[in-house]
Amino acid sequence: MKIIFLGPPGAGKGTQAKLLAERYHIPHISTGDILREVSRNGSTIGQQVRTFMQEGKLVPDEIVTRLVAGRMGSDDARGGFILDGFPRNETQAESLDKLLSETGVLIDLIVYFETKEKTIVSRLAGRRVCNTCGANYHVVNIPPRKEGSCDQCGGALFQREDDKEETVRKRLKVYEQETASLVGYYKKSKKLRVVSGDLELKEGQEALVSLFKKEHLIRD
Ligand code: AMP
């Protein structure tokens, strides 16, 4: 199962991808997660990456594309993966096409999470992330059992710097300007499918699983 998740920030791509990755034993390749790790490693590149992310801007294409190529080339991605947060503009989409054709990898589906602005804003404002294992929560929709503490590892939950209101507005603008046109780009490939990003966690997961069945990516 080789899938790309496309959609605005707050569409639920990461949360759904994590669940699917566990269920089908494939890696969830999130450029946001990879870049957050790089931004913490203390290197010069790490510091640059951190600044772009804090300002809600896209990290330069060369850096992200190199990281994605490395991750997709690992052994565990051979049988399948969910690519989340990449590509984010046409240059990245073209680099990905090139990488896929060089490595002979075929993408099965591109899933676009069509999402209302109201949903996006409320999801991002309420999102909390575990500082230890990276699990995502939401103060209303997916609350942890104990407030401020991760159900899985007990780590402390925090609000991402770029989920604060002003940066969210900037990220949505960047999405409209740079990423939204990729829906048209992938429509041409006939592999684009649309799901609603407005669904709750469980309904969203069910919609994706039934899509995968319909597309014969998994059995009943
Ligand atoms: P995300 O976790 O996908 O919302 O990404 C968080 C931030 O990481 C974005 O606002 C960007 O600054 C950066 N980022 C993630 N993926 C990419 C990408 N494909 N290209 C450039 N920047 C990215």
PDB file of N, CA and C and ligand atoms in Angstrom, residues 8-10 13 30-33 35-36 49 52-61 64-65 68 84-89 92 124 127 160 162-163 167 171 174, ligand 1:
ATOM      1  N   PRO A   8      -4.991  20.229   3.752  1.00  0.00           N
ATOM      2  CA  PRO A   8      -4.489  21.335   4.583  1.00  0.00           C
ATOM      3  C   PRO A   8      -4.036  20.871   5.952  1.00  0.00           C
ATOM      4  N   PRO A   9      -3.278  21.712   6.660  1.00  0.00           N
ATOM      5  CA  PRO A   9      -2.952  21.379   8.046  1.00  0.00           C
ATOM      6  C   PRO A   9      -4.256  21.284   8.828  1.00  0.00           C
ATOM      7  N   GLY A  10      -4.332  20.349   9.761  1.00  0.00           N
ATOM      8  CA  GLY A  10      -5.550  20.225  10.560  1.00  0.00           C
ATOM      9  C   GLY A  10      -6.616  19.360   9.909  1.00  0.00           C
ATOM     10  N   LYS A  13      -4.770  14.303   8.652  1.00  0.00           N
ATOM     11  CA  LYS A  13      -3.918  13.378   7.888  1.00  0.00           C
ATOM     12  C   LYS A  13      -2.970  12.599   8.801  1.00  0.00           C
ATOM     13  N   SER A  30       6.083  11.194   7.747  1.00  0.00           N
ATOM     14  CA  SER A  30       5.560  12.553   7.887  1.00  0.00           C
ATOM     15  C   SER A  30       6.732  13.527   7.820  1.00  0.00           C
ATOM     16  N   THR A  31       6.712  14.404   6.812  1.00  0.00           N
ATOM     17  CA  THR A  31       7.835  15.350   6.716  1.00  0.00           C
ATOM     18  C   THR A  31       7.821  16.311   7.908  1.00  0.00           C
ATOM     19  N   GLY A  32       6.629  16.625   8.424  1.00  0.00           N
ATOM     20  CA  GLY A  32       6.562  17.484   9.615  1.00  0.00           C
ATOM     21  C   GLY A  32       7.298  16.823  10.778  1.00  0.00           C
ATOM     22  N   ASP A  33       7.036  15.527  11.019  1.00  0.00           N
ATOM     23  CA  ASP A  33       7.703  14.810  12.122  1.00  0.00           C
ATOM     24  C   ASP A  33       9.212  14.741  11.886  1.00  0.00           C
ATOM     25  N   LEU A  35      11.070  16.735  10.100  1.00  0.00           N
ATOM     26  CA  LEU A  35      11.673  18.068  10.250  1.00  0.00           C
ATOM     27  C   LEU A  35      11.702  18.513  11.707  1.00  0.00           C
ATOM     28  N   ARG A  36      10.693  18.143  12.481  1.00  0.00           N
ATOM     29  CA  ARG A  36      10.716  18.506  13.912  1.00  0.00           C
ATOM     30  C   ARG A  36      11.901  17.828  14.595  1.00  0.00           C
ATOM     31  N   VAL A  49      15.970  25.028   9.912  1.00  0.00           N
ATOM     32  CA  VAL A  49      14.680  24.354   9.763  1.00  0.00           C
ATOM     33  C   VAL A  49      13.699  24.864  10.819  1.00  0.00           C
ATOM     34  N   PHE A  52      12.192  28.305   9.924  1.00  0.00           N
ATOM     35  CA  PHE A  52      11.133  28.222   8.904  1.00  0.00           C
ATOM     36  C   PHE A  52       9.837  27.695   9.525  1.00  0.00           C
ATOM     37  N   MET A  53       9.957  26.653  10.312  1.00  0.00           N
ATOM     38  CA  MET A  53       8.761  26.030  10.880  1.00  0.00           C
ATOM     39  C   MET A  53       8.058  26.960  11.861  1.00  0.00           C
ATOM     40  N   GLN A  54       8.838  27.621  12.690  1.00  0.00           N
ATOM     41  CA  GLN A  54       8.228  28.522  13.684  1.00  0.00           C
ATOM     42  C   GLN A  54       7.470  29.653  13.011  1.00  0.00           C
ATOM     43  N   GLU A  55       7.944  30.039  11.810  1.00  0.00           N
ATOM     44  CA  GLU A  55       7.274  31.141  11.109  1.00  0.00           C
ATOM     45  C   GLU A  55       6.133  30.634  10.222  1.00  0.00           C
ATOM     46  N   GLY A  56       5.906  29.333  10.225  1.00  0.00           N
ATOM     47  CA  GLY A  56       4.820  28.770   9.422  1.00  0.00           C
ATOM     48  C   GLY A  56       5.148  28.702   7.944  1.00  0.00           C
ATOM     49  N   LYS A  57       6.459  28.873   7.615  1.00  0.00           N
ATOM     50  CA  LYS A  57       6.863  28.849   6.198  1.00  0.00           C
ATOM     51  C   LYS A  57       7.280  27.440   5.798  1.00  0.00           C
ATOM     52  N   LEU A  58       7.355  27.198   4.483  1.00  0.00           N
ATOM     53  CA  LEU A  58       7.857  25.903   4.033  1.00  0.00           C
ATOM     54  C   LEU A  58       9.374  25.868   4.173  1.00  0.00           C
ATOM     55  N   VAL A  59       9.887  24.738   4.587  1.00  0.00           N
ATOM     56  CA  VAL A  59      11.331  24.507   4.647  1.00  0.00           C
ATOM     57  C   VAL A  59      11.796  24.341   3.179  1.00  0.00           C
ATOM     58  N   PRO A  60      13.000  24.845   2.824  1.00  0.00           N
ATOM     59  CA  PRO A  60      13.418  24.765   1.413  1.00  0.00           C
ATOM     60  C   PRO A  60      13.310  23.355   0.817  1.00  0.00           C
ATOM     61  N   ASP A  61      12.890  23.340  -0.451  1.00  0.00           N
ATOM     62  CA  ASP A  61      12.619  22.075  -1.147  1.00  0.00           C
ATOM     63  C   ASP A  61      13.795  21.097  -1.111  1.00  0.00           C
ATOM     64  N   VAL A  64      14.013  19.224   2.257  1.00  0.00           N
ATOM     65  CA  VAL A  64      12.915  18.271   2.490  1.00  0.00           C
ATOM     66  C   VAL A  64      13.005  17.087   1.524  1.00  0.00           C
ATOM     67  N   THR A  65      13.293  17.386   0.272  1.00  0.00           N
ATOM     68  CA  THR A  65      13.331  16.321  -0.732  1.00  0.00           C
ATOM     69  C   THR A  65      14.428  15.305  -0.408  1.00  0.00           C
ATOM     70  N   VAL A  68      13.212  13.120   2.444  1.00  0.00           N
ATOM     71  CA  VAL A  68      12.176  12.172   2.011  1.00  0.00           C
ATOM     72  C   VAL A  68      12.803  11.026   1.212  1.00  0.00           C
ATOM     73  N   ASP A  84       2.932  11.676   4.261  1.00  0.00           N
ATOM     74  CA  ASP A  84       2.038  12.705   4.819  1.00  0.00           C
ATOM     75  C   ASP A  84       2.792  14.036   4.918  1.00  0.00           C
ATOM     76  N   GLY A  85       2.295  15.039   4.212  1.00  0.00           N
ATOM     77  CA  GLY A  85       2.925  16.367   4.294  1.00  0.00           C
ATOM     78  C   GLY A  85       3.921  16.619   3.174  1.00  0.00           C
ATOM     79  N   PHE A  86       4.052  15.697   2.279  1.00  0.00           N
ATOM     80  CA  PHE A  86       4.948  15.832   1.124  1.00  0.00           C
ATOM     81  C   PHE A  86       4.287  15.146  -0.066  1.00  0.00           C
ATOM     82  N   PRO A  87       4.252  15.742  -1.238  1.00  0.00           N
ATOM     83  CA  PRO A  87       4.779  17.054  -1.590  1.00  0.00           C
ATOM     84  C   PRO A  87       3.893  18.201  -1.108  1.00  0.00           C
ATOM     85  N   ARG A  88       4.507  19.396  -1.017  1.00  0.00           N
ATOM     86  CA  ARG A  88       3.799  20.588  -0.537  1.00  0.00           C
ATOM     87  C   ARG A  88       3.750  21.679  -1.615  1.00  0.00           C
ATOM     88  N   ASN A  89       4.392  21.435  -2.746  1.00  0.00           N
ATOM     89  CA  ASN A  89       4.293  22.372  -3.871  1.00  0.00           C
ATOM     90  C   ASN A  89       4.674  21.611  -5.150  1.00  0.00           C
ATOM     91  N   GLN A  92       8.232  20.095  -5.442  1.00  0.00           N
ATOM     92  CA  GLN A  92       8.382  18.845  -4.670  1.00  0.00           C
ATOM     93  C   GLN A  92       7.650  17.692  -5.370  1.00  0.00           C
ATOM     94  N   LEU A 124      -6.582  22.615  14.977  1.00  0.00           N
ATOM     95  CA  LEU A 124      -5.220  23.076  15.271  1.00  0.00           C
ATOM     96  C   LEU A 124      -5.152  23.786  16.620  1.00  0.00           C
ATOM     97  N   ARG A 127      -5.171  21.056  19.326  1.00  0.00           N
ATOM     98  CA  ARG A 127      -4.223  19.936  19.239  1.00  0.00           C
ATOM     99  C   ARG A 127      -3.170  20.010  20.343  1.00  0.00           C
ATOM    100  N   ARG A 160       1.939  22.737  19.958  1.00  0.00           N
ATOM    101  CA  ARG A 160       3.010  23.051  19.011  1.00  0.00           C
ATOM    102  C   ARG A 160       3.092  24.563  18.817  1.00  0.00           C
ATOM    103  N   ASP A 162       3.803  26.173  16.246  1.00  0.00           N
ATOM    104  CA  ASP A 162       3.171  26.627  14.998  1.00  0.00           C
ATOM    105  C   ASP A 162       1.669  26.385  14.974  1.00  0.00           C
ATOM    106  N   ASP A 163       1.091  25.893  16.067  1.00  0.00           N
ATOM    107  CA  ASP A 163      -0.376  25.774  16.159  1.00  0.00           C
ATOM    108  C   ASP A 163      -0.993  27.004  16.816  1.00  0.00           C
ATOM    109  N   THR A 167       0.395  31.872  13.635  1.00  0.00           N
ATOM    110  CA  THR A 167       1.141  30.995  12.733  1.00  0.00           C
ATOM    111  C   THR A 167       0.185  30.092  11.943  1.00  0.00           C
ATOM    112  N   ARG A 171       0.151  29.499   8.005  1.00  0.00           N
ATOM    113  CA  ARG A 171       0.247  28.168   7.391  1.00  0.00           C
ATOM    114  C   ARG A 171      -0.895  27.934   6.404  1.00  0.00           C
ATOM    115  N   VAL A 174      -0.064  29.778   3.249  1.00  0.00           N
ATOM    116  CA  VAL A 174       0.965  29.044   2.507  1.00  0.00           C
ATOM    117  C   VAL A 174       0.313  27.831   1.814  1.00  0.00           C
TER     118      VAL A 174
HETATM  119  P1  AMP B   1       3.087  19.496   9.411  1.00  0.00           P
HETATM  120  O1  AMP B   1       3.445  18.724  10.637  1.00  0.00           O
HETATM  121  O2  AMP B   1       2.906  18.637   8.202  1.00  0.00           O
HETATM  122  O3  AMP B   1       1.929  20.442   9.637  1.00  0.00           O
HETATM  123  O4  AMP B   1       4.343  20.418   9.077  1.00  0.00           O
HETATM  124  C1  AMP B   1       4.820  21.373   9.988  1.00  0.00           C
HETATM  125  C2  AMP B   1       5.776  22.319   9.304  1.00  0.00           C
HETATM  126  O5  AMP B   1       6.895  21.577   8.787  1.00  0.00           O
HETATM  127  C3  AMP B   1       5.232  23.073   8.112  1.00  0.00           C
HETATM  128  O6  AMP B   1       4.497  24.231   8.480  1.00  0.00           O
HETATM  129  C4  AMP B   1       6.520  23.403   7.366  1.00  0.00           C
HETATM  130  O7  AMP B   1       7.216  24.463   8.000  1.00  0.00           O
HETATM  131  C5  AMP B   1       7.335  22.140   7.558  1.00  0.00           C
HETATM  132  N1  AMP B   1       7.088  21.153   6.485  1.00  0.00           N
HETATM  133  C6  AMP B   1       6.471  19.945   6.583  1.00  0.00           C
HETATM  134  N2  AMP B   1       6.454  19.300   5.413  1.00  0.00           N
HETATM  135  C7  AMP B   1       7.069  20.131   4.534  1.00  0.00           C
HETATM  136  C8  AMP B   1       7.356  20.058   3.146  1.00  0.00           C
HETATM  137  N3  AMP B   1       6.992  18.993   2.406  1.00  0.00           N
HETATM  138  N4  AMP B   1       8.017  21.097   2.577  1.00  0.00           N
HETATM  139  C9  AMP B   1       8.395  22.167   3.290  1.00  0.00           C
HETATM  140  N5  AMP B   1       8.143  22.324   4.595  1.00  0.00           N
HETATM  141  C10 AMP B   1       7.489  21.311   5.224  1.00  0.00           C
END
